[in-house]
Structures are given as C-alpha cells and as structure tokens.
Short mmCIF file of C-alpha atoms (C1' of nucleotides) in Angstrom, two decimals:
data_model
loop_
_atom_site.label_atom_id
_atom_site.label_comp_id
_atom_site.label_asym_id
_atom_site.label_seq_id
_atom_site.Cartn_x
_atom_site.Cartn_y
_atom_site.Cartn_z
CA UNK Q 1 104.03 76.84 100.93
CA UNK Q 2 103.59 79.26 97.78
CA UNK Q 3 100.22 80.67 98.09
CA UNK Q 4 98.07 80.41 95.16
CA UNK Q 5 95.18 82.21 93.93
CA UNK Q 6 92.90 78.72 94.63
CA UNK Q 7 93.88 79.17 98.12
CA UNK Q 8 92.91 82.97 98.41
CA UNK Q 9 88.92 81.53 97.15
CA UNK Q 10 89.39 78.31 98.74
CA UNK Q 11 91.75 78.20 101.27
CA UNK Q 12 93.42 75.16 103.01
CA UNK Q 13 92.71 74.61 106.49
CA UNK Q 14 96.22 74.64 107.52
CA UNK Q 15 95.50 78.24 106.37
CA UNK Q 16 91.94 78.64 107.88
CA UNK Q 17 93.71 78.13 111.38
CA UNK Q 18 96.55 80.60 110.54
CA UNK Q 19 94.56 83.32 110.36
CA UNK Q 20 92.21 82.48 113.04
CA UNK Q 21 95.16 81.81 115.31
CA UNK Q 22 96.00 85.40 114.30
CA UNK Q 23 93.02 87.08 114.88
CA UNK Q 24 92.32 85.69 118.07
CA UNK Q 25 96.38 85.77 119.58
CA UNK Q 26 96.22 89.24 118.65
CA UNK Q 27 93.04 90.20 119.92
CA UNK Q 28 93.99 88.35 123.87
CA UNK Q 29 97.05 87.40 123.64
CA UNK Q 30 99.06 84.69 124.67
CA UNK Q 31 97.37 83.48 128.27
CA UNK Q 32 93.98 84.53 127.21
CA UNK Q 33 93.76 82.70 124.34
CA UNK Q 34 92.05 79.32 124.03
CA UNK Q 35 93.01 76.77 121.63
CA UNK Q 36 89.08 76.02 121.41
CA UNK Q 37 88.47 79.92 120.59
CA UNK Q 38 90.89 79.56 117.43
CA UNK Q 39 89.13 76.23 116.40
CA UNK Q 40 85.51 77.47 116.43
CA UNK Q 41 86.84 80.81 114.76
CA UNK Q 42 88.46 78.49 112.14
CA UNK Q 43 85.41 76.31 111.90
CA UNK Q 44 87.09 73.21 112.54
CA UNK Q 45 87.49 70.83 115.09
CA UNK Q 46 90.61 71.10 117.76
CA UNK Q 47 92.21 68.63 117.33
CA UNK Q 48 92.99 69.54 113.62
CA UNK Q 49 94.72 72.58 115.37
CA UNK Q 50 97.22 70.30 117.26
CA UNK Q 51 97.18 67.75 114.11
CA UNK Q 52 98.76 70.45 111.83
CA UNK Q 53 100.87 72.91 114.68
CA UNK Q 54 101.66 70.52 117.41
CA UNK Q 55 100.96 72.43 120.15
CA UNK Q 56 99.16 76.04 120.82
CA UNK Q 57 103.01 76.89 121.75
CA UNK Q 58 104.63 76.00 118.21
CA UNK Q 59 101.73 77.70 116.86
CA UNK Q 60 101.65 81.15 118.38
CA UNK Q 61 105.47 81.00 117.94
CA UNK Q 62 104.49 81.11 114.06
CA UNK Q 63 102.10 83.89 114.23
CA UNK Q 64 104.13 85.85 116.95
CA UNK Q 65 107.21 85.62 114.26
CA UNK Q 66 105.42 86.61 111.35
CA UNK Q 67 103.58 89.47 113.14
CA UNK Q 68 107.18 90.49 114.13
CA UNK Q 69 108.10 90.22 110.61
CA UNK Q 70 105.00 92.36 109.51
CA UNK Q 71 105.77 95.05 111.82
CA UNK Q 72 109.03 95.33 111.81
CA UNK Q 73 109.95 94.79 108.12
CA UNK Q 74 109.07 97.45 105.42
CA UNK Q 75 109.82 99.85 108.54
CA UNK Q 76 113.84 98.74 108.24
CA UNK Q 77 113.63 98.55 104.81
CA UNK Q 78 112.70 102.17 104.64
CA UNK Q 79 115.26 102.90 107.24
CA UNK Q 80 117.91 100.82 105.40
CA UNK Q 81 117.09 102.98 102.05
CA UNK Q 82 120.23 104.90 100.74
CA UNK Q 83 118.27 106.51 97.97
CA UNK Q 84 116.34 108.61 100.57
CA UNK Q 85 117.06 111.40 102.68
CA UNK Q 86 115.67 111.95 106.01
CA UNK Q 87 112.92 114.09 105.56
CA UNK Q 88 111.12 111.50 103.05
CA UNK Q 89 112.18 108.61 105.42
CA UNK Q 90 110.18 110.40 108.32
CA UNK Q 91 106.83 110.54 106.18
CA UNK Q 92 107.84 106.98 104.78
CA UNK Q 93 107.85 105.55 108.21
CA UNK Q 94 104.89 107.64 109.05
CA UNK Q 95 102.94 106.96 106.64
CA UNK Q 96 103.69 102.94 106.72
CA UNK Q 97 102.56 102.93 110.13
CA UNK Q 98 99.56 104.49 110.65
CA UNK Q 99 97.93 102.80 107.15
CA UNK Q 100 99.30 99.57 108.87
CA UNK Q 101 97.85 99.93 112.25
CA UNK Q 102 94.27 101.40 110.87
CA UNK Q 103 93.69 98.17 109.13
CA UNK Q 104 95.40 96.03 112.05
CA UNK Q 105 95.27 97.75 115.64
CA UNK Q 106 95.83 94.95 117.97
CA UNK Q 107 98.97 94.84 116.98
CA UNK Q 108 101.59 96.55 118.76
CA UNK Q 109 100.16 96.30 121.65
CA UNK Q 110 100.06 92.46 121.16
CA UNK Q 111 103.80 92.96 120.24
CA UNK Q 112 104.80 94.90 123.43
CA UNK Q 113 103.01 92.47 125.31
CA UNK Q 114 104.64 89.22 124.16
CA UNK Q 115 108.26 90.57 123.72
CA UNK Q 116 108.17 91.41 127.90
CA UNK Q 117 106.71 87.79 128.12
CA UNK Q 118 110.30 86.55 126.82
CA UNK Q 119 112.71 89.20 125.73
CA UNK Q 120 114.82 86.81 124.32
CA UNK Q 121 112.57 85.34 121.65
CA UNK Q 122 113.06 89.07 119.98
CA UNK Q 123 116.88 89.46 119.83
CA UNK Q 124 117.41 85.29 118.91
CA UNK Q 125 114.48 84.80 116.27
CA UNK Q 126 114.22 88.06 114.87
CA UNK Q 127 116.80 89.35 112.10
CA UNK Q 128 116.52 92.50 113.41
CA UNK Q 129 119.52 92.07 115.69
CA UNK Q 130 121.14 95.80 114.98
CA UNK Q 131 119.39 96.93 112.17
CA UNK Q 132 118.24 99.97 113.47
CA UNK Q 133 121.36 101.21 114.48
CA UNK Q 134 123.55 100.66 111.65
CA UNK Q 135 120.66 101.91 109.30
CA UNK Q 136 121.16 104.75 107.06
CA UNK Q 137 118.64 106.39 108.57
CA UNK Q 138 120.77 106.64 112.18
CA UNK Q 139 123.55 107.73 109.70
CA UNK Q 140 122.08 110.43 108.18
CA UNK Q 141 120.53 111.80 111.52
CA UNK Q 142 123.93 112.21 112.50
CA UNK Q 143 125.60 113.79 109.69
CA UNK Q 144 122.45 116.51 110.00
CA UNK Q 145 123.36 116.92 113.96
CA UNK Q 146 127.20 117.73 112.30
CA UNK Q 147 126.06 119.67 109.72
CA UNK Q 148 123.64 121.77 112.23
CA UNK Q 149 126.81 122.15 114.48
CA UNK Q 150 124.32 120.99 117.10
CA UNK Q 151 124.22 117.97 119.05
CA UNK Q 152 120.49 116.92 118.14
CA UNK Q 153 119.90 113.96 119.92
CA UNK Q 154 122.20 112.65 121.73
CA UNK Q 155 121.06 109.68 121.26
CA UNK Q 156 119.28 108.02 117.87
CA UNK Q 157 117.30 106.37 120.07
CA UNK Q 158 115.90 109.08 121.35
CA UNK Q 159 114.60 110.51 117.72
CA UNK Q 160 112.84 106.65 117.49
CA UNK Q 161 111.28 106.90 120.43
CA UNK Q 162 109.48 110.55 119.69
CA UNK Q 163 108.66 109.08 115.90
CA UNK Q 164 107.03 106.01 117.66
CA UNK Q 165 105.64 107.70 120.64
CA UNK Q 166 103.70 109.67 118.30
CA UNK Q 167 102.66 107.12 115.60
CA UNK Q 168 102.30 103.83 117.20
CA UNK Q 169 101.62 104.97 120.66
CA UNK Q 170 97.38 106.44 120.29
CA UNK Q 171 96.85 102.58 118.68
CA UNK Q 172 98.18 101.64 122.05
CA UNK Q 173 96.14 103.54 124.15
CA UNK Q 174 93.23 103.65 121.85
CA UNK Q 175 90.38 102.49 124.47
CA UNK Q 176 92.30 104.49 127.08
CA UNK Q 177 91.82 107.96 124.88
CA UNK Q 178 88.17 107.35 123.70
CA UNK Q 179 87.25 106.78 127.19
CA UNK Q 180 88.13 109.82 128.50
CA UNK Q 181 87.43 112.00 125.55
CA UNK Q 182 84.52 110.19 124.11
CA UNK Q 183 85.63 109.89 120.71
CA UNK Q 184 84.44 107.48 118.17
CA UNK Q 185 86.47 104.45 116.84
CA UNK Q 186 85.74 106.70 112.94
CA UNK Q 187 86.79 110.05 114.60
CA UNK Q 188 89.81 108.52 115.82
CA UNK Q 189 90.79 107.06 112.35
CA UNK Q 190 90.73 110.34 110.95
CA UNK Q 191 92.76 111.55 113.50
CA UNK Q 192 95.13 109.26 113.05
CA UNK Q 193 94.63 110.21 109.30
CA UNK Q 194 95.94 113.79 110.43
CA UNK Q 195 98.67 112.92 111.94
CA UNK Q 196 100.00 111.17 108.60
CA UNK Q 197 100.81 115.61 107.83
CA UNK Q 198 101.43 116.77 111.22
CA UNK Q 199 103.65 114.04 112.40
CA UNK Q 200 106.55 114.66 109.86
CA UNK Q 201 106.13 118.58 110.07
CA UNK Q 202 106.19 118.15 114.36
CA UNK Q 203 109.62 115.85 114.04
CA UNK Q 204 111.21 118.25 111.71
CA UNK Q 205 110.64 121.15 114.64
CA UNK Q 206 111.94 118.62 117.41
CA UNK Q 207 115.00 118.26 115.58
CA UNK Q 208 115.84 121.28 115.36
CA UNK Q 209 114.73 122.43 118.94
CA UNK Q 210 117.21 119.51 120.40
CA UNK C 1 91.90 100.30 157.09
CA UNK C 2 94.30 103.28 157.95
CA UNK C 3 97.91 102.33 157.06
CA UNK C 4 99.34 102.73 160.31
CA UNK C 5 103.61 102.86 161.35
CA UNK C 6 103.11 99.58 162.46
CA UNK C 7 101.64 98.03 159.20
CA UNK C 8 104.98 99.12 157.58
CA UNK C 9 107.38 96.87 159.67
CA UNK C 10 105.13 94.15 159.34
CA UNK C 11 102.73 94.62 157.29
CA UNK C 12 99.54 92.45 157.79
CA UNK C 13 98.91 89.28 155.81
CA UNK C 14 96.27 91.17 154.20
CA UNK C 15 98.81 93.95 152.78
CA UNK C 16 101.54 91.49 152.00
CA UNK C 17 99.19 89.48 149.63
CA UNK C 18 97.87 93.05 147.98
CA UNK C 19 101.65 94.14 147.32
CA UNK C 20 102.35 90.88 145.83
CA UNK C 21 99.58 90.96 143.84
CA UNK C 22 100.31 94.15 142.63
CA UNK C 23 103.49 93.08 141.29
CA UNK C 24 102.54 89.80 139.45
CA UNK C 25 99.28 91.37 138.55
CA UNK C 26 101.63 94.42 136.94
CA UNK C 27 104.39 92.17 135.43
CA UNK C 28 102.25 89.11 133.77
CA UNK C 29 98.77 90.70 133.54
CA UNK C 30 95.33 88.80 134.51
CA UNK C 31 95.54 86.44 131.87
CA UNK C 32 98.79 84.50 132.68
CA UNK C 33 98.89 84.95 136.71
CA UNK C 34 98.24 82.34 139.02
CA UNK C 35 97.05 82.80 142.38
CA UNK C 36 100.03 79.95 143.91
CA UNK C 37 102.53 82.98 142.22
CA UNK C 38 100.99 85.73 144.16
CA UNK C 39 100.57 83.55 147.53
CA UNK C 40 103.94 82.20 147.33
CA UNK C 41 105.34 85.89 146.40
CA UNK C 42 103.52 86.81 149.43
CA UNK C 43 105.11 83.93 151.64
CA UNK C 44 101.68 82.48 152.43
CA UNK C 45 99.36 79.73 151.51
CA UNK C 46 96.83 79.89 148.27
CA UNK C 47 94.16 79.57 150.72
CA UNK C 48 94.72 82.53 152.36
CA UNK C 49 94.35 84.47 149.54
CA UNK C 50 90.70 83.45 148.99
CA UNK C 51 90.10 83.86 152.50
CA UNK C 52 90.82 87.74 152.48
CA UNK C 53 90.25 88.38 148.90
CA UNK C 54 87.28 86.00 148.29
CA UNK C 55 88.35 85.44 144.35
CA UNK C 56 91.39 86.16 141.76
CA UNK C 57 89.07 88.54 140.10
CA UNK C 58 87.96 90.50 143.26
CA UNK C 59 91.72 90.88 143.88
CA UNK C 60 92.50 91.77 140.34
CA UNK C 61 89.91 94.56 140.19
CA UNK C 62 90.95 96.18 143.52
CA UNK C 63 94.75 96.30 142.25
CA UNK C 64 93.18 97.56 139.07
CA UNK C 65 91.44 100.26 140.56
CA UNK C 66 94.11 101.46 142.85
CA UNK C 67 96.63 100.87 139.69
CA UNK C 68 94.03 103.26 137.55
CA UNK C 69 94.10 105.89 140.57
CA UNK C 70 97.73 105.78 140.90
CA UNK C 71 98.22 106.54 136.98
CA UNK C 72 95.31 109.25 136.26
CA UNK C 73 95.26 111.05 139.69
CA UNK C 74 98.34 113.26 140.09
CA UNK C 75 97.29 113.88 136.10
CA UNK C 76 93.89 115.04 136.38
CA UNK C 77 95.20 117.32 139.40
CA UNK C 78 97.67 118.77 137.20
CA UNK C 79 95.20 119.46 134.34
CA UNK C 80 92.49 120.75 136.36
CA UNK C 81 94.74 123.00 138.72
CA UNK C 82 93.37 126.85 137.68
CA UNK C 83 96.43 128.47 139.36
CA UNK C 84 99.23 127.11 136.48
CA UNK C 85 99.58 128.02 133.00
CA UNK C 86 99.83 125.50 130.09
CA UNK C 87 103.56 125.80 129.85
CA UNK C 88 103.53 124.95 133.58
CA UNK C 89 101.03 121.93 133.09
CA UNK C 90 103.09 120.26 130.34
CA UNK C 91 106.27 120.58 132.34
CA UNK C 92 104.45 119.02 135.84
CA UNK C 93 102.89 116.07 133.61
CA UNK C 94 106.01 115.18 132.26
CA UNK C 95 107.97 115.35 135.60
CA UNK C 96 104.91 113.45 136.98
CA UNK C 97 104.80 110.51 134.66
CA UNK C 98 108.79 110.02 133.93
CA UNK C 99 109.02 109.66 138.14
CA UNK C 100 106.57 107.34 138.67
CA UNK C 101 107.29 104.95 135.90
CA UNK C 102 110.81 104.76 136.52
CA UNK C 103 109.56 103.75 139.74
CA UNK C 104 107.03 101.65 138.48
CA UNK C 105 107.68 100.89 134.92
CA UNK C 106 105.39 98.68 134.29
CA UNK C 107 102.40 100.19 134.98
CA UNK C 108 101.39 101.31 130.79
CA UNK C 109 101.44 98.27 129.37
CA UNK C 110 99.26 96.98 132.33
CA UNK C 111 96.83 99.17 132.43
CA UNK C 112 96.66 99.64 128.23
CA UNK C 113 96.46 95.46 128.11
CA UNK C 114 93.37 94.98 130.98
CA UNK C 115 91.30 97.96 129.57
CA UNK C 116 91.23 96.69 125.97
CA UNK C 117 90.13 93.15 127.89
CA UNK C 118 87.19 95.16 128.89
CA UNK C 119 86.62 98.69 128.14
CA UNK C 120 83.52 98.94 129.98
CA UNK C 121 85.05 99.22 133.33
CA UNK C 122 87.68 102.04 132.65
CA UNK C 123 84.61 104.06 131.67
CA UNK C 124 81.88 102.85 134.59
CA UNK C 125 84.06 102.09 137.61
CA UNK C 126 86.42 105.00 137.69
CA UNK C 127 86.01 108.75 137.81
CA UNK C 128 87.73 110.19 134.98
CA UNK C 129 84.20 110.05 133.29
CA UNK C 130 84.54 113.54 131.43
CA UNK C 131 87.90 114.52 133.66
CA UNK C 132 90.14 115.31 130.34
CA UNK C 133 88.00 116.89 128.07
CA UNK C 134 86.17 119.34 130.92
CA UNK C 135 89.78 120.83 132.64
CA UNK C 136 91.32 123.80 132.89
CA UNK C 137 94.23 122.34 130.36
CA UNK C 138 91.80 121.31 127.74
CA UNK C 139 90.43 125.42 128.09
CA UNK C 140 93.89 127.10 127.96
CA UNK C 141 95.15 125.06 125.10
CA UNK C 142 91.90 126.48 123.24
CA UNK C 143 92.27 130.10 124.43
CA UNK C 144 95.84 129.88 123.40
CA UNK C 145 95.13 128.98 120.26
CA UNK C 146 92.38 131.70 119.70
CA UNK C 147 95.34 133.86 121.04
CA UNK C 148 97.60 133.31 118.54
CA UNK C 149 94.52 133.31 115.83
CA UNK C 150 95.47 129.66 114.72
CA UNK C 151 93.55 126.28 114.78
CA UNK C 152 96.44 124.76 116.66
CA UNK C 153 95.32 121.49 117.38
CA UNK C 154 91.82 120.22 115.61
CA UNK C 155 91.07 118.37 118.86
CA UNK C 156 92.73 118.25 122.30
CA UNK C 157 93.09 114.52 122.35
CA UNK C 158 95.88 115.42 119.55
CA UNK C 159 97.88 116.87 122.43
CA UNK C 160 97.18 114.64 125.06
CA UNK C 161 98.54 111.64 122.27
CA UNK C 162 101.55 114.11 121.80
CA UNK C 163 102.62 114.63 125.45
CA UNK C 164 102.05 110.99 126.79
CA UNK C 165 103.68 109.33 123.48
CA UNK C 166 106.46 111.14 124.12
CA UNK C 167 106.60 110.14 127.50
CA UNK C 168 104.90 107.32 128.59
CA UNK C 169 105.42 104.78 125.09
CA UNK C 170 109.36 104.61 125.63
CA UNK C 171 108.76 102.22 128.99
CA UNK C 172 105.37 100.49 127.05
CA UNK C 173 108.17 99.59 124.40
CA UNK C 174 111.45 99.20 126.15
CA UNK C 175 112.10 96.05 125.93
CA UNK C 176 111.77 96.41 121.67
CA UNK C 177 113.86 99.47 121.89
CA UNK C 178 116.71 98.32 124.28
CA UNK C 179 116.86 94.99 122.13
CA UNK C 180 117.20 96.93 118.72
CA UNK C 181 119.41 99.39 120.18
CA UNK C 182 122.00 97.66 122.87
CA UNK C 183 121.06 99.99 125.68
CA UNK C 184 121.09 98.96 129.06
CA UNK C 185 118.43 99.68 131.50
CA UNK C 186 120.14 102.00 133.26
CA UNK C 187 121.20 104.04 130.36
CA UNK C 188 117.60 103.92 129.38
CA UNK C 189 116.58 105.67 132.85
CA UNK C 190 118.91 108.10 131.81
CA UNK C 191 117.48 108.78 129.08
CA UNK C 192 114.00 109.08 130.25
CA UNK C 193 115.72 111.56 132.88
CA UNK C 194 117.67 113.98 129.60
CA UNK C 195 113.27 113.62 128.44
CA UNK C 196 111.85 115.25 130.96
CA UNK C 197 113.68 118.76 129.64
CA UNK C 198 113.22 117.69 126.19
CA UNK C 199 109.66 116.99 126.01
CA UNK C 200 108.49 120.23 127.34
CA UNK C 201 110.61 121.90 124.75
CA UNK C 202 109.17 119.55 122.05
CA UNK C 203 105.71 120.42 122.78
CA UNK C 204 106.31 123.95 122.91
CA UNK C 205 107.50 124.07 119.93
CA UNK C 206 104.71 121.74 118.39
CA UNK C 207 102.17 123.86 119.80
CA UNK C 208 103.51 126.64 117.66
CA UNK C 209 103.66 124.29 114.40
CA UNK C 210 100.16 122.81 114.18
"C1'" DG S 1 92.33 64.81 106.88
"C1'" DT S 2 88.72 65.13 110.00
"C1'" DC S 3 85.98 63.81 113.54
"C1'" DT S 4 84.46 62.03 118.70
"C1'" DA S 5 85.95 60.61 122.88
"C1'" DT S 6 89.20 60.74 126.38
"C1'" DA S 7 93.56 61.13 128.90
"C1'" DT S 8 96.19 64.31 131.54
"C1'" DA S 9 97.54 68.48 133.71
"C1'" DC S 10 96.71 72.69 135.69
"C1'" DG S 11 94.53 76.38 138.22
"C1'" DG S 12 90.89 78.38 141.18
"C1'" DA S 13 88.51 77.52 145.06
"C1'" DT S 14 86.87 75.10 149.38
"C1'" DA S 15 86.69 71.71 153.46
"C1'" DG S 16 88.19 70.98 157.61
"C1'" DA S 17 91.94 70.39 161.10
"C1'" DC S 18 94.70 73.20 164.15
"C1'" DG V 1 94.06 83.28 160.90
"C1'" DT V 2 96.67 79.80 158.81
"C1'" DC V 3 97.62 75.51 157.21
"C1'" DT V 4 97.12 70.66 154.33
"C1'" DA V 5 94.51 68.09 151.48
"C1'" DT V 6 91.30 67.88 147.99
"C1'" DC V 7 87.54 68.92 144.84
"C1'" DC V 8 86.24 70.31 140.35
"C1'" DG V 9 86.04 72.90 136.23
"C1'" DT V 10 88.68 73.97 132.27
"C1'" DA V 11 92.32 73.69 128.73
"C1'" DT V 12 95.84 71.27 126.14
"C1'" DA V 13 96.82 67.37 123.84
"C1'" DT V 14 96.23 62.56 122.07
"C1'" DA V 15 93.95 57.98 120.74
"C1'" DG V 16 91.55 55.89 117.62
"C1'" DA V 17 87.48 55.42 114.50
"C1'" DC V 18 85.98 56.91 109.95
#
DNA sequence: GTCTATATACGGATAGAC
DNA sequence: GTCTATCCGTATATAGAC
C-alpha cells in the first residue's frame, strides 16, 4: 500500500482508478456519477473498476473517507495544537483552508452533500467523533471569554461557524457569486487570496464585539 | 393558474405532485430522485406525473426556478430598496434568510449543488443578470467607504461572501457541525435565532476593519 | 490483470383500458 | 384524469476468454 516513487511516474491501475474515482465523485457526486465516466477517465475498461473495488459503493466509500480525512485532518491537528495560542490558530486554520480549497474546490461542497446523504457514515467512520469540542482550541476560546469578563460566544460552535462561513463558504457558492457579479474564476482566487489577511483580522473584531 | 381558497383544502393533483416534488427535489437533489418517490410522496401514480409535467427534467426546472425566485427575491428587494440605509439592509437580509431557511433548510445546498451541475442556466434563465452588482446596497457600501476615506472592501462580492457565510453556510453544513459538536436540531435553530443579532453586529464592525 | 460480451436491475416514459 | 401494465434505454455488475 506504501506508495513509491515508481508509482508517482508509473502508477498502478488500482491507483489510476483512485484518482479518477476522485475526480469525477467530486466533481457530480454520488447519483451523478457513472461507473463508465470513472473508467474512461482512468483509461481502462469497467470491469477492472469492479475487479479491484467490488462495487461503485465500496469504492466511493474509499474516496468519500479519505476526502473526509483530507479535509478534516490537518484542520484538528491545528486545533488540537497546545503550543499555539488562538490568534495563530485562526490564521493556521485560515490559511490551511483556503490553499486547500484553491487547488481542490469541489470539495466541500461534495462533503456537505454526501454527509446529508447518510449522516451516520460521518459520526461511525470518521475519528472525528468530539474532536472539535474537546480541542484546545475550544479551550482556549473560553479561557479568553473569562479573561475578557465577557461571555463571547456562547457557544464554540458559534465562533466555527463564522471561521467557516467565511473561509469555506465562497468555494461553496462559487458559481452562485460569479454569476451575479461576473467575476472571473482568477479574480476570485485572488480574492480568496485576500481573505487569507482579512479573515483573521475580521474574527479577532467578532470576538470581541460578542 | 391563480391559487385559489379552494386549492388549499384540496389542492389539485397538479399542486400535490409540484409540492412533492419540491421536497424530494430539495432533500436528494436531481441526481438521486426518482420520479416513483415524488408520485408516491404525492399519493398518485408515476404516470400521472408525466401526464401533467411531460418529463422529470421539465418538473425539475420549474421547481428550480421557483426554488431560485424564492431564495434571491426578497434579497434583491432588500438590496435595491432606495428608502433604507446599509445598516438597515444588512439587518433585513439577515432576518430574511435565517426565517426562511429555518423554514426551509434545505434550500442552500440545493440550489449551490444544481447550479454547479450547470451554471449556464442560473445566469440565462433567471433575472438576477446584473441584480447584485447594479443596487442601491452595492452604491452605499461604496459611498460609505469614500465617507470614511478608506478602501473598505476591494470588491463588494467580499461583503456579500461575508454576510451570507455568516448566515446561510451554518444550515449548508449542519449536519458536519451538529455531528462534531452534539447539538441537537433544535438547539441549532436556536442558535441561528441568537445570529440574527449577532451578524449585524459582526458586519458592522467588519465594515469598520477592512 | 485486462479485455469483450452479457446478465440483471432499475428508472423514465408511454400505451391503452376505464 | 387516473390507473395498470409494459416498453426501453441505461447503469451496475459478472462470466468467461485471453
């Protein structure tokens, strides 16, 4: 399973429908997708898909968990950091995000859409059962609401939801805001680019205007 | 095709099969609905529905339309109304959008999933060609920012991913964020509810740190 | 491992009776 | 207008040759 530099030239087709299956689940989907669309993208024949995954099930399961895994992953281990305090774990997070989602777009929306297909599948087969909320990161926003003498947020949920809202959310909506602003797919990367310095600045203001 | 009093005690078949569509449309998107879901949600026969609607896709682009209209009208009133001031706009946008998707919560991730499947149409068959960029909120968020001398925001489209990822992504990912943070759906409404306060604040505030 | 050919199921749509 | 029965294309999956 190690993946070796022969593969990265050369690689195996096991590995040529991987990221196929990828590409093409992220771009539709679940439903949309066609087992034929991830065999011609792989440039082999179908029924080496179902030879080496079984079934278009077993294999979007794979991709859905690693995508999961992708997305999810360096953002808790940031959160999870007790060498950092808040302020660098807001431009951490920031930061993480918006490089990740400029080089792969489709997915959190791909995410969002698959987790409402079967809510379960997230809180079973992910690790991520209550990272968030035991992080250091929901620690520390605490003992700056104490500090503060304020209440903050009254909820740490609340304080992901505004850092998400405003870095994940324009990938989301992406064809949504270029329509009605006519934008380019280049202009909105810088944008996005932006927001990697206004973000953290705009979060620091929320919380203290909670 | 005037909804009369009548139609609402018993609603024709006509009406029955668009509501049901609606909602399977809304919860499973194009992709993964079947027409035998929406006619036996709509307690009639399959055939039925191709003898009023003609085709899935007919249907689907009718609900789509209407779904579009129902999510972008009250909006571009708000931001085109000449009588309110900014402050005003943010706080009606918010209380607009928090209301209906309560109501309707799944209307985001619809709409943001079947306009990626085909861009073309948000931008052809609806009328929010240039709706955004042309209003009355577009010009005061300019003037006030030659008020206070700053550059505020480098484009509008910054705000407008501000104010609706603040309040539109929480429903678009709550089903991620109630499974990482153990909050029920009704405690999630609530939240949404403490938002509508919050979010006017936030932008505020924002507005003044750009 | 990889292909062609095919079995099987499912979903959209229509025919035709009432 | 509404139903039952059915047609037919398409998509997943497998059989079997190479």
């Amino acid at each position: 399973m190690r993946k070796t530099v022969q593969d990265m030239v050369d690689p195996s087709t096991e590995e040529k429908i991987k990221s196929s299956a990828r590409i093409v689940f992220h771009q539709k989907g679940y439903a949309a997708t066609r087992t034929r669309d991830i065999a011609e993208a792989a440039g082999i024949n179908l029924a080496l898909l179902n030879y080496y995954f079984r079934s278009k099930e077993k294999l979007f399961d794979l991709i859905m968990l690693e995508t999961m895994q992708q997305f999810m992953q360096n953002a808790m281990f940031i959160m999870n950091d007790a060498t950092s305090v808040l302020d660098q774990k807001i431009q951490l997070l920031v930061n993480n995000y918006i490089d990740l989602l400029i080089a792969e777009p489709d997915i959190p929306l791909f995410i969002m859409s698959e987790i409402k297909r079967d809510p379960q599948q997230l809180l079973s087969r992910m690790g991520l059962k209550d990272g968030f909320m035991q992080s250091a990161l929901v620690r520390q926003l605490e003992e700056r609401a104490a500090h503060y003498g304020t209440t903050h947020f009254k909820h740490p949920l609340q304080f992901l939801m505004n850092l998400l809202g405003l870095t994940v959310f324009p990938f989301i909506a992406n064809p949504l805001l270029r329509g009605i602003s006519k934008v380019s797919q280049s202009k909105f990367n810088e944008m996005m680019l932006e927001r990697k310095k206004l973000i953290p600045i705009w979060i620091e203001t929320m919380l203290a205007h909670s």
